[in-house]
C-alpha cells in the first residue's frame, strides 16, 4: 500500500520463524503482508543452526529480494524487518535486522518502537568502549547483547529489557534461537503463531494469514518468548507492578491492517465502531456517506449503518502507483491526490456528501481532496474524522510531523474546517475513541490526542537524536 504523505508513519514491521525448511521464503511473504508498516528498507537474517546469513536493502520487499537473493539466506530459522525511519535517517546502514556476526555468538535484532532513554544508554555503553555502527536506537539493544555466549544470553536479555524505557517489540535471532520481546506497556503489537510445527512471530496477524499459520495468541506486555529446538518458553522478567499496558490506539485508527487482530480485537471492527460513534457525535443531513479509501472504509460503513444514510463509493482508488512516478511539468496542484483517488462524478453530482477519513495531520491533502470532490459536483461536503484532533507528537515509534505542522495543534476545529473548505467538520471525541475499543480504557495510549503521556516525555526528543551525538 502506498501511504499518504499527509499521514503519520509507522516505522517497522517484524516477522520471525523457527523450525521451517522454507523459513526465508515465509519471512519474505510475511514481510510482504507487513509492508504497510515500513516502505523504506527491508531485511532478512537467517540461520541454519551453525551460521547466520543476512541481506537487506533500501525499498519495498519486492524490490529488495528476488528468488536468487533469497537463496543466499538458507536455514530453518529467520527474522525479517520492514522499516520507515523514526530514529536515524533513512540509510542502508540503519536498515534492520541489525547483525553482530561472531561465530557461535551471532545475534540479530529487529525492533519496532522508540526508546526514550536512548541518550543515557548509549553514553553508558560508549563509556565501556563500545563503538556504534549506526544511528538508530535499536543498536543499543544489539550492543547490549553482542558477543554473549549462548548460556549468558538469557540473563543479559533480561537485564537489557529491564533497562530499556519506551516502546519496543523485538524479534531476535541467534544461530539456534528465535526470541520475541514486548515492552511492559505493549505499545506495539506482536503476535505468536504456528505453521506446521514451526513457531512464528509477527507484528500483525495478517502476516500469519498469508503463510497459512494459525494465530496462537498475542505476546503479552512484558513477556519474552524463547524458541529453540527444545520448544517454546515464556519468560516474565518484569514484576506485575511494572506491567502497565499502554496500547497505541492509533494502530486501530490507522496503522494496522483491518484484517489483523491486535490488542485483543479485529481492527476492522474497531474502525466500524468508530464510524458509529462519529454518527452519534456528529450527525449530518446528507444524501450519501463515502470513505476516503482505504483507511476510512470501515468507519464510513459504521457511520452509514448508524445514521441510515446510504453508503457509496465516491472515489476510485488507483492501486498501481509506484513510490515515485513521473508527472507532467504542467501538473495541477491536485495531481498527486487525484492520481491516487479519482472522484466519481456520477455519484457526487448535486449530492450532499459525508466524507469519512481516519485522520487529518497537516490538512494539505484533505484540502485538495475536498476541492476535487467539489469539482466533481458535490453540493455539500461534511468531513467526519474517526479520531480526535491530533495535537501532540508521539515518542513511542510513530512519526508525526512537528507540532508546528500539526494543524490541530495550532488551530480550532472551526479554523480547520474553514482551511479545508468543508461545509462541516467533526472529529470523534477521545471518549468516543475509547468506547470503540473493548479493552480497559486505561490500557490504551491516547497521548497524541489527549497529551496524557504514559511515560515521561524525553527532552529534545526527535528521530535524529542519535545522529546529533555522532
Ligand atoms: Fe500511539 Fe499516539 Fe500513543 Fe504514539 S502517542 S503510541 S501514536 S496513541
XYZ file of C-alpha atoms and ligand atoms in Angstrom:
478
model
C 0.000 0.000 0.000
C 1.302 3.436 -0.862
C 0.571 5.618 2.133
C -0.339 9.282 2.005
C 2.454 11.750 2.745
C -0.097 13.552 4.930
C -0.363 10.657 7.340
C 1.797 9.794 10.308
C 4.046 6.838 9.552
C 4.547 3.615 11.398
C 8.170 2.694 11.386
C 8.534 -1.021 11.483
C 7.092 -4.421 10.850
C 8.579 -7.580 12.346
C 8.491 -11.223 11.373
C 10.298 -14.312 12.679
C 10.015 -18.055 12.160
C 11.700 -21.100 13.741
C 11.692 -24.686 12.532
C 10.619 -24.463 8.903
C 12.562 -25.694 5.853
C 11.385 -22.633 3.906
C 11.967 -20.137 6.710
C 13.354 -17.406 4.445
C 10.584 -17.655 1.857
C 7.923 -17.479 4.543
C 9.699 -14.482 6.094
C 9.693 -12.776 2.711
C 5.949 -13.385 2.413
C 5.346 -12.263 5.995
C 7.180 -9.006 5.274
C 5.012 -8.504 2.195
C 1.932 -8.669 4.419
C 3.543 -6.103 6.737
C 4.727 -3.743 4.007
C 2.298 -1.025 5.172
C 4.370 -0.730 8.381
C 7.520 0.400 6.596
C 8.349 1.104 2.975
C 11.904 2.443 3.093
C 14.008 -0.652 3.706
C 13.652 -4.385 4.150
C 15.963 -7.047 5.561
C 16.160 -10.728 6.440
C 18.666 -12.633 8.602
C 18.544 -16.440 8.596
C 20.365 -19.269 10.374
C 20.975 -22.924 9.603
C 21.939 -23.620 13.208
C 25.663 -23.087 12.556
C 25.946 -19.833 10.722
C 23.858 -16.728 10.069
C 23.204 -15.084 6.698
C 21.996 -11.553 6.081
C 20.605 -9.470 3.221
C 18.960 -6.086 3.274
C 18.366 -3.105 1.051
C 16.503 0.123 0.507
C 12.998 -0.084 -0.949
C 9.969 -2.327 -0.864
C 10.245 -6.037 -0.014
C 9.647 -6.990 -3.648
C 12.392 -4.615 -4.800
C 14.985 -5.775 -2.260
C 14.501 -9.547 -2.623
C 14.204 -11.830 -5.591
C 14.414 -15.618 -5.827
C 18.186 -15.528 -6.278
C 18.799 -13.309 -3.259
C 16.524 -15.413 -1.063
C 18.661 -18.432 -1.929
C 21.634 -16.747 -0.238
C 19.694 -16.994 3.049
C 19.486 -20.711 3.919
C 18.273 -22.217 7.167
C 15.245 -23.213 9.211
C 15.222 -20.020 11.244
C 14.831 -16.417 10.060
C 13.785 -12.941 11.125
C 12.769 -10.029 8.912
C 12.081 -6.350 9.185
C 10.491 -3.570 7.146
C 11.316 -0.042 8.157
C 10.269 3.521 7.886
C 12.834 5.589 9.754
C 11.793 7.110 13.061
C 15.214 7.249 14.619
C 18.151 7.723 12.366
C 17.875 8.838 8.778
C 16.849 6.549 6.007
C 20.098 4.835 5.061
C 21.123 1.270 4.315
C 23.370 1.047 7.385
C 20.293 1.796 9.524
C 18.227 -0.890 7.800
C 17.351 -3.849 10.018
C 17.741 -6.549 11.269
C 20.969 -5.280 12.818
C 23.534 -8.058 12.997
C 26.590 -8.752 15.129
C 28.133 -11.662 13.274
C 30.506 -13.537 15.569
C 30.882 -17.339 15.112
C 28.827 -19.238 17.728
C 27.639 -15.938 19.289
C 25.920 -14.166 16.412
C 22.938 -12.048 17.237
C 20.485 -10.168 15.035
C 17.892 -7.718 16.322
C 14.813 -6.211 14.676
C 12.921 -3.530 16.581
C 9.536 -1.829 16.299
C 9.082 1.190 18.574
C 11.146 4.003 20.011
C 13.287 4.057 23.124
C 13.074 7.170 25.288
C 16.281 6.705 27.334
C 18.483 6.395 24.259
C 20.989 9.074 25.188
C 21.694 7.676 28.673
C 22.065 4.076 27.491
C 24.289 4.950 24.574
C 26.544 7.065 26.780
C 26.869 4.184 29.258
C 27.762 1.714 26.503
C 30.255 4.083 24.872
C 31.920 4.571 28.249
C 32.545 0.801 28.166
C 34.371 1.218 24.851
C 31.557 0.098 22.569
C 31.641 1.682 19.140
C 28.294 2.158 17.414
C 27.929 1.446 13.701
C 24.522 3.020 13.066
C 22.442 5.978 14.174
C 19.369 4.008 15.264
C 18.255 3.485 18.836
C 17.811 -0.248 18.128
C 21.600 -0.713 18.040
C 21.657 -0.099 21.790
C 19.808 -3.424 22.184
C 22.202 -5.188 19.813
C 25.287 -3.825 21.599
C 23.841 -4.762 24.972
C 23.574 -8.376 23.851
C 26.539 -8.580 21.486
C 29.118 -11.313 21.958
C 27.086 -13.076 24.635
C 27.848 -16.776 24.814
C 24.623 -18.784 24.376
C 24.476 -19.667 28.088
C 24.732 -15.966 29.104
C 22.202 -14.589 26.690
C 19.055 -15.117 28.738
C 20.421 -13.244 31.759
C 21.773 -10.447 29.552
C 18.479 -10.075 27.701
C 16.547 -9.874 30.964
C 18.928 -7.210 32.237
C 18.677 -5.349 28.921
C 14.868 -5.219 28.733
C 14.718 -4.008 32.338
C 16.969 -1.062 31.445
C 15.164 -0.038 28.275
C 12.464 2.588 28.527
C 9.935 3.313 25.840
C 8.323 1.227 23.147
C 9.958 -1.985 21.966
C 8.572 -5.017 20.273
C 11.569 -7.112 19.193
C 12.417 -10.223 17.256
C 15.922 -11.540 17.906
C 17.819 -14.349 16.173
C 20.876 -16.285 17.269
C 22.374 -19.295 15.493
C 19.969 -21.539 17.383
C 17.131 -19.462 18.812
C 14.281 -17.152 17.867
C 13.257 -14.708 20.584
C 10.308 -12.306 20.769
C 10.022 -9.460 23.284
C 7.284 -6.942 24.057
C 7.857 -3.993 26.379
C 5.872 -3.873 29.653
C 3.486 -1.277 28.166
C 2.855 -3.253 24.992
C 2.806 -0.088 22.861
C 3.381 -2.012 19.636
C 1.705 -5.293 18.740
C 3.452 -8.673 18.440
C 1.718 -11.992 17.946
C 2.628 -15.655 18.097
C 1.539 -18.229 15.549
C 2.222 -21.743 14.318
C 2.504 -23.225 10.851
C 3.037 -26.969 10.601
C 5.461 -27.466 13.507
C 7.169 -24.097 13.127
C 6.690 -21.165 15.510
C 6.077 -17.718 14.057
C 6.277 -14.184 15.476
C 4.781 -11.221 13.610
C 3.746 -7.626 14.181
C 0.247 -8.364 12.909
C -1.866 -11.449 12.371
C -2.345 -10.595 8.668
C 1.225 -11.917 8.201
C 0.207 -15.234 9.781
C -2.819 -15.466 7.488
C -0.712 -15.061 4.355
C 1.542 -18.014 5.176
C -1.322 -20.200 6.429
C -0.220 -20.024 10.071
C -2.647 -20.364 12.946
C -2.875 -17.408 15.371
C -1.919 -18.788 18.800
C -2.018 -15.593 20.894
C -0.510 -12.159 21.334
C 2.844 -11.874 23.092
C 1.898 -10.269 26.400
C 3.224 -6.882 27.524
C 6.486 -7.546 29.364
C 6.843 -11.102 28.024
C 9.822 -12.796 26.371
C 9.103 -15.743 24.069
C 12.148 -18.020 23.693
C 12.034 -20.610 20.913
C 14.710 -23.277 20.323
C 14.796 -26.857 19.104
C 13.534 -27.828 22.579
C 10.289 -25.880 22.100
C 8.827 -22.557 23.218
C 9.259 -20.967 26.666
C 7.617 -17.864 28.096
C 9.699 -15.664 30.415
C 8.276 -12.869 32.548
C 11.192 -10.623 33.505
C 9.081 -7.814 34.993
C 7.294 -7.578 38.330
C 3.478 -7.481 37.906
C 3.539 -3.869 39.157
C 5.783 -2.890 36.194
C 3.249 -4.153 33.633
C 1.214 -1.076 32.661
C -0.426 -1.586 29.275
C -0.462 1.475 27.007
C -1.533 0.009 23.664
C -1.150 2.509 20.825
C -4.737 3.318 19.878
C -3.558 4.790 16.576
C -2.791 1.224 15.476
C -6.565 0.679 15.491
C -7.366 4.041 13.903
C -4.920 3.875 11.023
C -1.701 1.861 11.119
C -2.658 -1.764 11.400
C -4.386 -3.602 8.600
C -8.141 -4.061 9.101
C -7.768 -7.822 8.660
C -5.405 -8.040 11.658
C -6.282 -8.847 15.241
C -4.338 -6.613 17.616
C -4.772 -5.762 21.298
C -7.417 -8.469 21.536
C -9.728 -7.465 18.690
C -10.187 -7.180 14.968
C -9.044 -3.799 13.635
C -11.923 -3.660 11.142
C -14.467 -3.990 13.980
C -12.949 -1.093 15.916
C -12.973 1.113 12.810
C -16.634 0.238 12.167
C -17.495 1.172 15.769
C -15.581 4.455 15.377
C -17.858 5.284 12.442
C -20.914 4.610 14.602
C -19.537 6.839 17.346
C -18.929 9.589 14.776
C -22.514 9.352 13.512
C -23.783 9.732 17.096
C -21.460 12.595 17.997
C -21.576 14.478 14.677
C -24.726 13.670 12.683
C -25.181 15.272 9.269
C -28.018 15.902 6.829
C -26.653 14.254 3.718
C -27.528 12.056 0.734
C -24.641 9.641 0.990
C -21.672 8.563 3.130
C -18.379 7.823 1.408
C -14.939 6.855 2.718
C -11.542 8.162 1.803
C -10.273 4.728 0.708
C -8.847 2.588 2.197
C -8.361 3.563 5.809
C -11.765 5.329 6.013
C -13.710 2.352 4.569
C -14.948 0.623 7.712
C -15.620 3.826 9.661
C -17.729 5.077 6.733
C -19.690 1.826 6.802
C -20.293 2.252 10.543
C -21.395 5.874 10.011
C -23.775 4.790 7.265
C -25.344 1.994 9.327
C -25.741 4.169 12.420
C -27.168 7.160 10.539
C -29.242 5.353 7.918
C -27.564 7.459 5.184
C -26.681 5.238 2.197
C -23.028 4.225 1.712
C -21.450 4.907 -1.682
C -18.022 4.846 -3.288
C -17.430 8.439 -4.293
C -13.781 7.933 -5.272
C -11.972 5.194 -7.140
C -8.561 4.191 -5.961
C -5.642 3.546 -8.303
C -3.765 0.615 -6.790
C -0.838 0.774 -9.170
C 1.059 3.892 -8.194
C 4.711 3.267 -7.506
C 6.613 5.117 -4.840
C 7.775 7.560 -7.464
C 6.115 8.306 -10.735
C 6.783 10.782 -13.483
C 4.372 13.667 -13.502
C 3.843 16.279 -16.170
C 5.612 19.622 -15.686
C 2.278 21.342 -16.032
C 0.687 19.116 -13.361
C -2.061 20.800 -11.432
C -1.676 21.169 -7.692
C -4.105 18.321 -7.038
C -2.295 15.857 -9.336
C -0.742 13.848 -6.501
C -4.133 13.499 -4.807
C -6.073 12.780 -7.979
C -3.638 10.144 -9.228
C -4.421 8.047 -6.155
C -8.139 8.684 -5.740
C -10.293 9.866 -8.609
C -13.757 11.270 -7.727
C -16.810 9.693 -9.377
C -18.932 12.443 -10.904
C -21.907 10.123 -11.424
C -22.094 9.517 -7.672
C -21.274 13.016 -6.450
C -23.148 15.346 -8.816
C -25.531 17.578 -6.821
C -25.209 15.425 -3.674
C -24.693 16.339 -0.032
C -21.840 14.084 0.988
C -20.416 12.849 4.306
C -16.723 12.056 3.732
C -15.143 9.806 6.385
C -11.370 9.830 6.808
C -9.175 8.367 9.544
C -7.156 11.457 10.493
C -6.033 14.929 9.480
C -2.380 15.655 10.140
C -1.245 18.736 8.173
C -4.552 19.165 6.374
C -2.998 19.844 2.990
C -4.112 16.568 1.382
C -7.637 16.821 2.808
C -7.962 20.343 1.446
C -7.008 19.249 -2.074
C -9.292 16.253 -1.821
C -12.279 18.378 -0.860
C -11.541 20.676 -3.802
C -11.572 17.713 -6.219
C -14.875 16.477 -4.767
C -16.417 19.909 -5.301
C -15.107 19.998 -8.875
C -16.777 16.625 -9.385
C -20.108 18.198 -8.422
C -20.574 17.515 -4.679
C -23.041 20.154 -3.364
C -22.113 19.917 0.329
C -19.135 18.205 1.960
C -19.295 17.158 5.608
C -15.917 15.849 6.771
C -16.003 13.305 9.597
C -12.757 12.098 11.160
C -12.571 8.793 13.021
C -10.049 10.004 15.597
C -9.798 13.128 17.750
C -7.719 16.132 16.643
C -4.028 15.128 16.594
C -2.364 17.817 18.700
C 0.721 16.206 20.242
C 3.770 14.343 18.901
C 4.408 10.662 19.543
C 7.580 9.487 21.299
C 6.787 5.775 21.058
C 7.502 4.893 17.464
C 5.154 6.856 15.237
C 6.492 9.623 13.079
C 4.254 12.695 13.238
C 5.330 15.990 11.798
C 6.499 18.592 14.314
C 3.914 20.319 16.477
C 4.024 23.409 14.313
C 2.996 21.322 11.292
C 0.158 19.504 13.080
C -2.828 21.547 12.010
C -4.907 20.678 15.089
C -2.104 21.740 17.443
C -2.427 25.312 16.290
C -5.988 25.749 15.056
C -9.542 25.302 16.322
C -11.880 22.827 14.632
C -13.719 25.765 13.040
C -10.437 27.170 11.672
C -9.534 23.763 10.255
C -12.974 23.453 8.628
C -12.526 26.829 7.018
C -8.986 25.964 5.809
C -10.214 22.684 4.309
C -13.202 24.309 2.620
C -15.684 21.805 4.114
C -19.297 22.665 4.993
C -18.880 20.980 8.376
C -16.171 19.087 10.223
C -16.482 16.672 13.140
C -13.866 14.560 14.915
C -14.692 11.634 17.165
C -14.012 12.535 20.826
C -11.341 10.844 22.981
C -14.233 9.291 24.965
C -15.825 8.037 21.724
C -12.493 6.620 20.604
C -12.124 4.720 23.864
C -15.740 3.461 23.653
C -14.891 1.884 20.292
C -12.278 -0.472 21.791
C -13.258 -3.311 24.079
C -10.225 -3.357 26.392
C -9.926 -1.393 29.611
C -9.773 2.323 28.744
C -6.727 2.861 30.952
C -4.841 0.241 28.903
C -4.551 2.483 25.807
C -2.155 5.280 24.950
C -4.047 8.313 23.578
C -1.208 10.810 24.092
C -1.188 12.291 20.589
C -4.819 13.347 21.121
C -5.017 13.948 24.853
C -1.442 14.989 25.692
C -1.503 12.424 28.536
C 1.770 10.556 28.007
C 2.036 7.188 29.734
C 5.825 7.644 30.095
C 7.853 10.792 30.693
C 8.482 12.782 27.535
C 12.204 12.943 26.768
C 13.679 16.396 26.422
C 14.649 17.430 22.901
C 13.484 14.130 21.504
C 13.424 13.770 17.775
C 14.289 10.985 15.423
C 17.773 12.297 14.707
C 18.736 12.438 18.383
C 21.422 9.808 17.899
C 22.827 11.452 14.811
C 23.340 14.644 16.774
C 25.637 12.718 19.083
C 27.715 11.225 16.316
Fe 0.101 5.740 19.508
Fe -0.447 8.342 19.683
Fe 0.392 6.972 21.835
Fe 2.073 7.415 19.814
S 1.149 8.949 21.172
S 1.804 5.484 20.932
S 0.682 7.311 18.046
S -1.548 6.682 20.688
